[in-house]
Amino acid sequence: MGVNSGPAQEPSAIRVDIGELVLDGFRADPDRVSAAFETELTRLVRLHGVPLAADGPLALDALSGLPPLSAGLSARRLGQELARAVHQGLSGDGEVSR
């Protein structure tokens, strides 16, 4: 997972690359989950930025220790909740592997 941003005050661009999302135990359509995830993560990054990257470019191997998600969520809701969990990790909550 890589996160790139410009200067700490006002980044000119933020890029989040996620190599793989593993969804064990979910029955939702992966394409719909992915679309909802991307939409929500984009919204959250625009609204709140990426606090872990405030000092410059950042590369992470993994985010762990994030809140569990209910297996019964719709694809849209699962994507949204997953994006919120990832953004929460990028905000400094959870464990980061670099």
GROMACS .gro file of C-alpha atoms in nm:
model
   98
    1MET     CA    1   0.000   0.000   0.000
    2GLY     CA    2   0.156   0.333  -0.096
    3VAL     CA    3   0.043   0.679  -0.002
    4ASN     CA    4   0.196   0.984  -0.165
    5SER     CA    5   0.121   1.344  -0.084
    6GLY     CA    6   0.280   1.684  -0.139
    7PRO     CA    7   0.381   1.925   0.139
    8ALA     CA    8   0.234   1.868   0.483
    9GLN     CA    9   0.013   2.178   0.476
   10GLU     CA   10  -0.168   2.150   0.143
   11PRO     CA   11  -0.092   1.838  -0.060
   12SER     CA   12  -0.114   1.894  -0.432
   13ALA     CA   13  -0.206   1.530  -0.487
   14ILE     CA   14  -0.276   1.225  -0.280
   15ARG     CA   15  -0.243   0.881  -0.432
   16VAL     CA   16  -0.341   0.564  -0.251
   17ASP     CA   17  -0.244   0.235  -0.416
   18ILE     CA   18  -0.393  -0.077  -0.266
   19GLY     CA   19  -0.251  -0.396  -0.408
   20GLU     CA   20  -0.505  -0.636  -0.263
   21LEU     CA   21  -0.816  -0.639  -0.048
   22VAL     CA   22  -0.893  -0.980   0.096
   23LEU     CA   23  -1.258  -1.036   0.189
   24ASP     CA   24  -1.290  -1.378   0.351
   25GLY     CA   25  -1.639  -1.481   0.455
   26PHE     CA   26  -1.830  -1.219   0.254
   27ARG     CA   27  -2.081  -1.300  -0.020
   28ALA     CA   28  -2.108  -0.953  -0.173
   29ASP     CA   29  -2.024  -0.884  -0.538
   30PRO     CA   30  -1.651  -0.792  -0.537
   31ASP     CA   31  -1.688  -0.538  -0.820
   32ARG     CA   32  -1.962  -0.350  -0.634
   33VAL     CA   33  -1.763  -0.365  -0.309
   34SER     CA   34  -1.460  -0.228  -0.492
   35ALA     CA   35  -1.657   0.057  -0.652
   36ALA     CA   36  -1.816   0.159  -0.320
   37PHE     CA   37  -1.477   0.130  -0.147
   38GLU     CA   38  -1.306   0.356  -0.401
   39THR     CA   39  -1.585   0.616  -0.390
   40GLU     CA   40  -1.590   0.632  -0.010
   41LEU     CA   41  -1.211   0.630   0.035
   42THR     CA   42  -1.180   0.913  -0.220
   43ARG     CA   43  -1.443   1.111  -0.029
   44LEU     CA   44  -1.270   1.054   0.306
   45VAL     CA   45  -0.924   1.143   0.174
   46ARG     CA   46  -1.059   1.463   0.016
   47LEU     CA   47  -1.239   1.555   0.337
   48HIS     CA   48  -0.977   1.453   0.595
   49GLY     CA   49  -0.651   1.392   0.406
   50VAL     CA   50  -0.409   1.117   0.507
   51PRO     CA   51  -0.270   1.207   0.850
   52LEU     CA   52   0.005   0.941   0.844
   53ALA     CA   53   0.146   1.104   0.529
   54ALA     CA   54   0.145   1.457   0.675
   55ASP     CA   55   0.526   1.464   0.681
   56GLY     CA   56   0.564   1.351   0.320
   57PRO     CA   57   0.537   1.037   0.107
   58LEU     CA   58   0.467   0.716   0.293
   59ALA     CA   59   0.472   0.350   0.192
   60LEU     CA   60   0.295   0.086   0.401
   61ASP     CA   61   0.299  -0.289   0.359
   62ALA     CA   62  -0.016  -0.353   0.558
   63LEU     CA   63  -0.273  -0.209   0.795
   64SER     CA   64  -0.394  -0.438   1.071
   65GLY     CA   65  -0.583  -0.410   1.396
   66LEU     CA   66  -0.876  -0.248   1.218
   67PRO     CA   67  -1.234  -0.295   1.337
   68PRO     CA   68  -1.419  -0.610   1.226
   69LEU     CA   69  -1.689  -0.585   0.960
   70SER     CA   70  -2.020  -0.772   0.958
   71ALA     CA   71  -2.037  -1.047   0.695
   72GLY     CA   72  -2.404  -0.963   0.625
   73LEU     CA   73  -2.345  -0.614   0.482
   74SER     CA   74  -2.458  -0.525   0.129
   75ALA     CA   75  -2.182  -0.472  -0.129
   76ARG     CA   76  -2.222  -0.093  -0.112
   77ARG     CA   77  -2.223  -0.081   0.266
   78LEU     CA   78  -1.932  -0.326   0.289
   79GLY     CA   79  -1.726  -0.110   0.052
   80GLN     CA   80  -1.808   0.202   0.253
   81GLU     CA   81  -1.727   0.044   0.588
   82LEU     CA   82  -1.407  -0.108   0.452
   83ALA     CA   83  -1.299   0.234   0.319
   84ARG     CA   84  -1.371   0.389   0.659
   85ALA     CA   85  -1.163   0.121   0.831
   86VAL     CA   86  -0.873   0.173   0.589
   87HIS     CA   87  -0.892   0.551   0.625
   88GLN     CA   88  -0.900   0.509   1.001
   89GLY     CA   89  -0.577   0.308   0.969
   90LEU     CA   90  -0.427   0.580   0.748
   91SER     CA   91  -0.524   0.829   1.019
   92GLY     CA   92  -0.307   0.652   1.275
   93ASP     CA   93  -0.548   0.400   1.427
   94GLY     CA   94  -0.457   0.033   1.403
   95GLU     CA   95  -0.114  -0.118   1.342
   96VAL     CA   96   0.100  -0.015   1.047
   97SER     CA   97   0.362  -0.237   0.881
   98ARG     CA   98   0.617  -0.045   0.678
   0.00000   0.00000   0.00000
